[in-house]
Short mmCIF file of C-alpha atoms in Angstrom, two decimals:
data_model
loop_
_atom_site.label_atom_id
_atom_site.label_comp_id
_atom_site.label_asym_id
_atom_site.label_seq_id
_atom_site.Cartn_x
_atom_site.Cartn_y
_atom_site.Cartn_z
CA UNK W 98 -35.28 47.83 56.26
CA UNK W 99 -31.41 47.45 57.16
CA UNK W 100 -27.51 48.02 55.09
CA UNK W 101 -27.14 44.94 54.57
CA UNK W 102 -30.98 44.30 52.79
CA UNK W 103 -30.71 47.80 50.79
CA UNK W 104 -27.60 46.32 49.50
CA UNK W 105 -28.55 43.00 48.59
CA UNK W 106 -31.25 44.90 46.44
CA UNK W 107 -29.10 47.84 45.27
CA UNK W 108 -26.67 45.15 43.75
CA UNK W 109 -29.79 42.69 42.31
CA UNK W 110 -30.65 45.74 40.25
CA UNK W 111 -27.54 46.77 38.90
CA UNK W 112 -26.45 42.81 37.87
CA UNK W 113 -29.51 43.28 36.16
CA UNK W 114 -29.88 46.05 33.85
CA UNK W 115 -27.12 44.53 32.26
CA UNK W 116 -28.55 42.36 30.58
CA UNK W 117 -32.04 42.29 27.99
CA UNK W 118 -35.27 42.00 30.41
CA UNK W 119 -37.42 39.19 29.31
CA UNK W 120 -40.66 39.45 27.99
CA UNK W 121 -42.97 38.49 30.60
CA UNK W 122 -44.46 38.86 34.07
CA UNK W 123 -44.27 36.51 37.01
CA UNK W 124 -47.84 34.72 37.33
CA UNK W 125 -48.80 35.78 41.00
CA UNK W 126 -52.05 34.73 40.17
CA UNK W 127 -50.90 30.44 39.84
CA UNK W 128 -48.19 31.34 42.59
CA UNK W 129 -47.83 28.03 44.73
CA UNK W 130 -47.78 28.88 49.04
CA UNK W 131 -48.51 25.39 51.10
CA UNK W 132 -47.98 24.70 54.42
CA UNK W 133 -47.74 20.76 55.25
CA UNK W 134 -46.94 19.06 58.59
CA UNK W 135 -43.88 16.68 58.05
CA UNK W 136 -43.84 13.90 60.37
CA UNK W 137 -40.25 12.94 62.15
CA UNK W 138 -38.33 11.65 59.94
CA UNK W 139 -41.57 10.91 57.17
CA UNK W 140 -41.70 11.25 53.36
CA UNK W 141 -44.39 13.85 52.02
CA UNK W 142 -45.29 15.30 48.67
CA UNK W 143 -46.63 18.22 47.69
CA UNK W 144 -47.98 18.88 43.98
CA UNK W 145 -47.55 22.83 42.74
CA UNK W 146 -50.63 24.60 40.90
CA UNK W 147 -50.90 24.02 37.30
CA UNK W 148 -48.00 26.12 35.82
CA UNK W 149 -49.67 28.52 33.13
CA UNK W 150 -48.47 28.47 28.75
CA UNK W 151 -45.59 29.42 28.49
CA UNK W 152 -44.02 29.09 31.35
CA UNK W 153 -40.36 29.07 31.23
CA UNK W 154 -38.76 30.25 34.83
CA UNK W 155 -39.68 29.26 38.10
CA UNK W 156 -38.19 30.41 41.36
CA UNK W 157 -39.51 28.06 44.47
CA UNK W 158 -38.61 28.53 48.49
CA UNK W 159 -38.78 26.40 50.93
CA UNK W 160 -38.47 27.29 54.55
CA UNK W 161 -38.28 25.29 57.90
CA UNK W 162 -40.12 26.76 60.38
CA UNK W 163 -40.32 25.97 64.12
CA UNK W 164 -43.89 26.03 65.86
CA UNK W 165 -44.70 29.27 66.30
CA UNK W 166 -42.52 30.84 63.32
CA UNK W 167 -44.66 33.10 60.72
CA UNK W 168 -43.67 34.07 57.50
CA UNK W 169 -41.70 37.79 56.98
CA UNK W 170 -42.79 38.29 53.44
CA UNK W 171 -43.71 35.77 50.98
CA UNK W 172 -42.13 34.63 47.92
CA UNK W 173 -44.37 36.90 45.79
CA UNK W 174 -42.93 40.19 46.58
CA UNK W 175 -40.55 40.53 47.24
CA UNK W 176 -40.16 39.06 43.29
CA UNK W 177 -42.08 42.56 42.51
CA UNK W 178 -38.36 44.65 43.18
CA UNK W 179 -37.33 41.38 39.93
CA UNK W 180 -38.04 42.72 37.02
CA UNK W 181 -37.87 38.76 35.23
CA UNK W 182 -35.09 36.39 35.99
CA UNK W 183 -32.01 37.53 34.67
CA UNK W 184 -31.91 40.01 38.13
CA UNK W 185 -31.77 36.07 40.19
CA UNK W 186 -29.74 34.34 37.55
CA UNK W 187 -27.05 36.45 37.72
CA UNK W 188 -24.89 35.53 40.73
CA UNK W 189 -25.68 34.18 44.58
CA UNK W 190 -27.31 37.78 45.15
CA UNK W 191 -30.74 37.25 43.72
CA UNK W 192 -31.16 33.48 45.35
CA UNK W 193 -29.75 35.43 49.04
CA UNK W 194 -32.46 37.90 47.93
CA UNK W 195 -35.01 34.94 48.35
CA UNK W 196 -33.61 33.68 51.34
CA UNK W 197 -36.60 33.50 54.13
CA UNK W 198 -35.06 36.29 56.91
CA UNK W 199 -35.76 32.90 59.17
CA UNK W 200 -36.38 29.83 59.85
CA UNK W 201 -36.26 26.70 61.95
CA UNK W 202 -33.61 24.42 63.55
CA UNK W 203 -35.46 21.51 61.89
CA UNK W 204 -33.91 20.53 58.33
CA UNK W 205 -35.31 18.05 55.22
CA UNK W 206 -33.70 17.54 51.47
CA UNK W 207 -36.19 17.09 48.96
CA UNK W 208 -36.70 16.18 45.40
CA UNK W 209 -38.39 17.46 42.10
CA UNK W 210 -40.72 15.81 39.73
CA UNK W 211 -42.98 15.87 36.75
CA UNK W 212 -44.98 12.74 37.12
CA UNK W 213 -47.80 11.80 39.84
CA UNK W 214 -46.21 8.10 39.61
CA UNK W 215 -42.76 9.18 39.97
CA UNK W 216 -43.75 11.25 42.65
CA UNK W 217 -45.58 8.59 44.67
CA UNK W 218 -42.95 6.77 43.66
CA UNK W 219 -40.42 8.21 45.78
CA UNK W 220 -42.58 8.65 49.05
CA UNK W 221 -42.84 4.67 49.06
CA UNK W 222 -39.13 4.24 48.31
CA UNK W 223 -37.18 7.78 48.54
CA UNK W 224 -35.26 6.68 45.47
CA UNK W 225 -34.72 9.88 43.81
CA UNK W 226 -33.01 8.50 40.32
CA UNK W 227 -36.18 9.29 38.48
CA UNK W 228 -36.05 12.85 39.91
CA UNK W 229 -35.03 16.36 37.42
CA UNK W 230 -33.02 17.83 40.93
CA UNK W 231 -32.49 16.32 43.72
CA UNK W 232 -30.71 18.62 47.00
CA UNK W 233 -29.26 15.38 48.90
CA UNK W 234 -27.89 17.66 52.06
CA UNK W 235 -29.86 18.92 54.59
CA UNK W 236 -31.34 22.24 54.27
CA UNK W 237 -33.05 24.85 56.81
CA UNK W 238 -34.00 26.96 53.87
CA UNK W 239 -33.51 27.14 50.02
CA UNK W 240 -34.45 28.92 47.20
CA UNK W 241 -33.75 28.23 42.96
CA UNK W 242 -34.11 29.97 39.65
CA UNK W 243 -34.69 26.88 37.30
CA UNK W 244 -35.13 27.61 33.26
CA UNK W 245 -37.78 25.49 32.05
CA UNK W 246 -36.15 25.83 28.84
CA UNK W 247 -32.38 24.46 29.78
CA UNK W 248 -33.12 21.54 31.84
CA UNK W 249 -33.37 18.33 29.89
CA UNK W 250 -36.11 17.53 32.50
CA UNK W 251 -38.37 19.69 33.34
CA UNK W 252 -38.90 21.28 29.88
CA UNK W 253 -41.66 24.13 28.81
CA UNK W 254 -44.63 21.88 28.15
CA UNK W 255 -44.54 20.66 31.99
CA UNK W 256 -47.86 21.83 33.39
CA UNK W 257 -47.37 21.23 37.11
CA UNK W 258 -44.41 19.69 39.43
CA UNK W 259 -44.40 17.24 42.25
CA UNK W 260 -41.75 18.41 44.83
CA UNK W 261 -40.92 15.45 47.84
CA UNK W 262 -39.88 16.06 50.49
CA UNK W 263 -38.07 14.08 53.63
CA UNK W 264 -37.80 15.14 57.35
CA UNK W 265 -34.56 15.08 58.77
CA UNK W 266 -35.89 15.44 62.01
CA UNK W 267 -36.39 12.59 64.21
CA UNK W 268 -38.06 13.45 66.49
CA UNK W 269 -40.61 15.90 66.06
CA UNK W 270 -42.98 17.13 62.84
CA UNK W 271 -42.00 20.17 60.98
CA UNK W 272 -43.18 22.68 58.72
CA UNK W 273 -42.43 22.98 55.47
CA UNK W 274 -43.09 25.82 53.52
CA UNK W 275 -43.21 26.31 49.97
CA UNK W 276 -43.54 29.04 47.52
CA UNK W 277 -43.19 28.37 43.59
CA UNK W 278 -43.93 31.90 41.46
CA UNK W 279 -43.46 30.93 37.77
CA UNK W 280 -42.30 33.28 35.13
CA UNK W 281 -44.38 33.14 32.08
CA UNK W 282 -42.87 34.49 28.63
CA UNK W 283 -45.76 36.78 27.24
CA UNK W 284 -45.32 35.25 23.62
CA UNK W 285 -44.92 31.62 24.73
CA UNK W 286 -48.38 31.98 26.81
CA UNK W 287 -50.41 32.37 23.77
CA UNK W 288 -49.99 29.10 23.29
CA UNK W 289 -47.43 29.11 19.90
CA UNK W 290 -45.15 26.41 20.53
CA UNK W 291 -42.73 25.02 17.56
CA UNK W 292 -45.07 21.86 17.00
CA UNK W 293 -47.71 24.06 16.78
CA UNK W 294 -46.24 25.98 14.56
CA UNK W 295 -44.98 23.68 11.59
CA UNK W 296 -48.47 22.39 12.18
CA UNK W 297 -49.43 25.46 10.33
CA UNK W 298 -46.27 25.72 8.68
CA UNK W 299 -47.35 22.22 7.30
CA UNK W 300 -50.87 22.99 6.35
CA UNK W 301 -49.87 26.31 4.42
CA UNK W 302 -48.22 24.28 1.59
CA UNK W 303 -50.12 22.37 0.82
CA UNK W 304 -52.76 25.72 -0.17
CA UNK W 305 -53.32 26.17 -3.88
CA UNK W 306 -51.40 29.60 -4.05
CA UNK W 307 -48.35 27.77 -2.02
CA UNK W 308 -48.83 25.01 -4.77
CA UNK W 309 -48.07 28.02 -7.40
CA UNK W 310 -44.63 29.16 -6.42
CA UNK W 311 -41.01 27.60 -6.32
CA UNK W 312 -40.11 28.93 -2.52
CA UNK W 313 -42.98 29.23 -0.96
CA UNK W 314 -41.16 29.26 2.54
CA UNK W 315 -42.07 33.40 2.95
CA UNK W 316 -45.40 33.05 2.20
CA UNK W 317 -46.58 30.85 4.48
CA UNK W 318 -44.50 32.42 8.08
CA UNK W 319 -46.16 35.16 6.90
CA UNK W 320 -50.18 33.82 7.30
CA UNK W 321 -48.67 31.95 10.42
CA UNK W 322 -47.33 35.52 11.60
CA UNK W 323 -51.46 37.26 10.79
CA UNK W 324 -52.52 34.03 12.93
CA UNK W 325 -50.11 34.15 15.90
CA UNK W 326 -51.08 37.85 15.95
CA UNK W 327 -54.93 37.14 16.11
CA UNK W 328 -55.50 34.29 17.90
CA UNK W 329 -54.22 31.91 20.76
CA UNK W 330 -53.58 28.45 19.85
CA UNK W 331 -56.78 27.17 21.54
CA UNK W 332 -58.25 29.64 19.89
CA UNK W 333 -57.02 29.11 16.56
CA UNK W 334 -58.02 25.12 17.59
CA UNK W 335 -61.51 25.79 18.31
CA UNK W 336 -62.49 27.60 15.25
CA UNK W 337 -64.91 25.18 13.21
CA UNK W 338 -63.14 23.95 9.96
CA UNK W 339 -64.57 25.90 7.19
CA UNK W 340 -63.85 28.87 9.68
CA UNK W 341 -60.28 28.08 9.56
CA UNK W 342 -60.27 28.16 4.95
CA UNK W 343 -61.53 31.39 5.92
CA UNK W 344 -58.39 32.93 7.99
CA UNK W 345 -56.30 30.77 5.80
CA UNK W 346 -57.61 32.63 2.42
CA UNK W 347 -57.71 36.19 4.22
CA UNK W 348 -54.44 36.29 5.68
CA UNK W 349 -52.86 33.99 2.46
CA UNK W 350 -54.70 37.03 0.16
CA UNK W 351 -52.98 39.36 2.87
CA UNK W 352 -49.16 38.32 2.52
CA UNK W 353 -49.97 37.02 -1.07
CA UNK W 354 -50.60 40.73 -1.77
CA UNK W 355 -47.58 41.70 0.35
CA UNK W 356 -44.93 44.03 -1.63
CA UNK W 357 -41.78 42.01 -0.64
CA UNK W 358 -43.48 38.97 -0.91
CA UNK W 359 -45.02 38.87 -3.99
CA UNK W 360 -42.20 39.90 -5.79
CA UNK W 361 -41.00 36.97 -4.60
CA UNK W 362 -43.59 35.03 -5.43
CA UNK W 363 -43.45 36.66 -9.15
CA UNK W 364 -40.17 36.24 -9.97
CA UNK W 365 -40.52 32.36 -9.21
CA UNK W 366 -43.99 32.05 -11.32
CA UNK W 367 -41.52 34.12 -14.42
CA UNK W 368 -38.91 31.47 -13.40
CA UNK W 369 -40.67 28.84 -13.55
CA UNK W 370 -42.30 29.74 -17.27
CA UNK W 371 -38.62 30.50 -18.50
CA UNK W 372 -37.95 26.60 -17.31
CA UNK W 373 -41.12 25.17 -19.02
CA UNK W 374 -41.01 27.33 -22.39
CA UNK W 375 -36.87 25.74 -22.07
CA UNK W 376 -38.45 21.92 -21.76
CA UNK W 377 -41.32 22.99 -24.55
CA UNK W 378 -44.12 23.09 -22.22
CA UNK W 379 -45.14 26.26 -24.26
CA UNK W 380 -49.40 25.70 -21.95
CA UNK W 381 -48.28 25.06 -18.97
CA UNK W 382 -45.67 28.47 -19.28
CA UNK W 383 -48.86 30.42 -20.32
CA UNK W 384 -50.88 29.71 -17.09
CA UNK W 385 -47.63 30.59 -14.87
CA UNK W 386 -47.42 34.00 -17.02
CA UNK W 387 -51.58 34.73 -16.72
CA UNK W 388 -51.67 35.16 -13.27
CA UNK W 389 -49.19 37.31 -13.44
CA UNK W 390 -50.96 39.60 -16.24
CA UNK W 391 -54.97 38.49 -14.32
CA UNK W 392 -53.07 39.75 -11.15
CA UNK W 393 -52.14 42.97 -12.42
CA UNK W 394 -48.46 42.30 -11.94
CA UNK W 395 -47.28 41.84 -15.02
CA UNK W 396 -43.83 44.02 -17.48
CA UNK W 397 -43.69 44.20 -20.62
CA UNK W 398 -41.04 41.53 -20.49
CA UNK W 399 -44.15 39.19 -19.54
CA UNK W 400 -45.84 39.98 -22.23
CA UNK W 401 -43.87 39.34 -24.59
CA UNK W 402 -42.93 35.81 -22.83
CA UNK W 403 -46.81 34.77 -23.02
CA UNK W 404 -46.98 36.06 -26.63
CA UNK W 405 -42.97 34.20 -27.92
CA UNK W 406 -45.92 30.77 -25.84
CA UNK W 407 -48.95 31.53 -28.28
CA UNK W 408 -46.66 31.67 -31.19
CA UNK W 409 -45.30 28.35 -30.68
CA UNK W 410 -48.47 26.84 -29.54
CA UNK W 411 -50.50 28.43 -33.11
CA UNK W 412 -52.70 30.66 -31.16
CA UNK W 413 -51.24 34.02 -32.82
CA UNK W 414 -55.08 36.03 -32.27
CA UNK W 415 -53.79 35.77 -28.37
CA UNK W 416 -50.74 36.49 -29.41
CA UNK W 417 -50.96 39.35 -30.85
CA UNK W 418 -53.33 40.75 -28.41
CA UNK W 419 -51.58 40.55 -25.56
CA UNK W 420 -47.38 42.06 -27.51
CA UNK W 421 -50.14 44.59 -28.35
CA UNK W 422 -50.97 45.41 -24.25
CA UNK W 423 -46.92 44.56 -23.25
CA UNK W 424 -46.28 47.53 -26.36
CA UNK W 425 -48.48 49.92 -24.82
CA UNK W 426 -47.14 48.80 -21.72
CA UNK W 427 -43.40 50.24 -22.96
CA UNK W 428 -42.91 51.26 -26.22
CA UNK W 429 -38.76 50.38 -25.83
CA UNK W 430 -38.61 46.79 -25.06
CA UNK W 431 -37.00 44.40 -28.22
CA UNK W 432 -38.63 42.03 -27.55
CA UNK W 433 -42.11 42.92 -27.82
CA UNK W 434 -41.16 44.72 -31.07
CA UNK W 435 -39.66 41.22 -32.72
CA UNK W 436 -42.30 39.03 -30.93
CA UNK W 437 -44.68 41.51 -32.73
CA UNK W 438 -42.55 40.94 -35.67
CA UNK W 439 -42.97 37.19 -35.69
CA UNK W 440 -46.33 36.80 -34.99
CA UNK W 441 -47.35 39.31 -38.18
CA UNK W 442 -44.44 36.48 -40.28
CA UNK W 443 -46.19 33.05 -39.50
CA UNK W 444 -49.72 35.02 -39.83
CA UNK W 445 -49.07 35.58 -43.14
CA UNK W 446 -48.56 39.85 -42.56
CA UNK W 447 -45.20 39.93 -44.21
CA UNK W 448 -45.07 43.59 -44.88
CA UNK W 449 -46.32 44.99 -40.71
CA UNK W 450 -43.15 41.88 -39.74
CA UNK W 451 -40.75 43.34 -42.79
CA UNK W 452 -41.16 46.69 -41.44
CA UNK W 453 -39.84 45.94 -37.96
CA UNK W 454 -37.06 43.81 -38.61
CA UNK W 455 -35.96 46.37 -40.88
CA UNK W 456 -36.42 49.03 -38.65
CA UNK W 457 -34.16 47.07 -35.03
CA UNK W 458 -31.76 45.21 -36.93
CA UNK W 459 -29.06 47.14 -35.73
CA UNK W 460 -29.71 47.01 -32.04
CA UNK W 461 -29.79 44.46 -29.34
CA UNK W 462 -32.55 43.09 -27.32
CA UNK W 463 -30.71 42.06 -24.46
CA UNK W 464 -27.27 43.96 -23.06
CA UNK W 465 -24.96 41.26 -25.32
CA UNK W 466 -28.00 39.83 -28.08
CA UNK W 467 -28.15 40.98 -31.04
CA UNK W 468 -31.42 41.35 -32.76
CA UNK W 469 -30.58 39.68 -35.48
CA UNK W 470 -29.22 36.48 -33.43
CA UNK W 471 -31.88 36.59 -31.63
CA UNK W 472 -34.11 35.84 -34.53
CA UNK W 473 -32.23 33.68 -35.86
CA UNK W 474 -32.25 31.46 -32.69
CA UNK W 475 -36.33 31.95 -32.74
CA UNK W 476 -35.93 31.30 -36.21
CA UNK W 477 -34.64 27.73 -35.15
CA UNK W 478 -37.28 26.89 -32.13
CA UNK W 479 -40.27 27.75 -34.68
CA UNK W 480 -39.08 25.64 -37.36
CA UNK W 481 -38.30 22.96 -35.32
CA UNK W 482 -42.25 23.09 -33.43
CA UNK W 483 -43.97 22.94 -37.36
CA UNK W 484 -44.56 26.39 -37.72
CA UNK W 485 -44.93 28.42 -40.79
CA UNK W 486 -41.71 28.97 -42.15
CA UNK W 487 -41.59 29.84 -46.50
CA UNK W 488 -40.80 33.64 -45.03
CA UNK W 489 -38.04 33.31 -42.54
CA UNK W 490 -34.50 33.17 -45.38
CA UNK W 491 -36.23 35.81 -47.08
CA UNK W 492 -36.28 37.73 -43.32
CA UNK W 493 -32.84 36.86 -42.88
CA UNK W 494 -31.57 38.49 -46.12
CA UNK W 495 -32.37 41.87 -44.98
CA UNK W 496 -29.54 41.72 -42.61
CA UNK W 497 -27.05 40.80 -45.20
#
């Protein structure tokens, strides 16, 4: 190895090390290496091997050889020294390094196409208007890296590439060697592109669990992440409908119980219940809070909310049951105490109600609402809802 070659390798390594390496690999198993003889002045096309799912970059090398010349180093062997495409993309050193050490005197022009039809048309008429890239100046050798996610024509879902060559040797046939090596992104190799991900998210948002939430984004992303980790996209698509349903259910339960996600879910339910109560939709509010209670995630305030809603729907026994549960959970929560007093009062247990009203009358039920003010507000709502109100004035007189 001569000094110039060593220098190029060192330069390439130092340049690439300043950038974060990409997570992927050069797919030597599906690399293209083809030799073809082209008659003088003729055009020909070469189709690459099928590009693997997740291909984001390709590196290709074109070398024209005289009759008895042989390639000194394959492109695949050279790429072993380059950890990822950044090593090629950060300057001309990478391209020089990939160049064949030899080439003939013959020259050609070439173009890249993404369809067989366009390539065949080029072979017929030589026009390059449908090409994704065209090298119009004749070359005896060339090497380039193309990023599929930055090329508007060569996109990540491209499965094959057609190279069209035109010989610039007007007397003798020439031998063209084409080498193409794909770089495969490890994550994209699993087949999960943007469209596939959106498909899963959209299905998730129609699920029963998701529709209970005001914002199901985190929940659905959690399910997507679990599916992507467990399955390649192709594997997931091959599942039976009942199998997919079970996957959604199992992962949905796991995400539903995730600490951060469940916190958001239950807060959403609480907010929805509060809105429903303001709209006087008490039965719907009860359903929202029941979900929290049934999942074992309820606070004393949740029991207070459902107890209040049961009072307004005149289900006093249920109101009493849940308020007493809330009292066991937190005996200092005064909203629970106040609603207990309310349920005693409207169910003709004046003495127990009076004791509670008097005991806490000088305290606040929240940081800025007094016990007395909240009592007056609740009585106004109860009267409007048609609850028994004969003792309301008697209680309010206790506060004077």
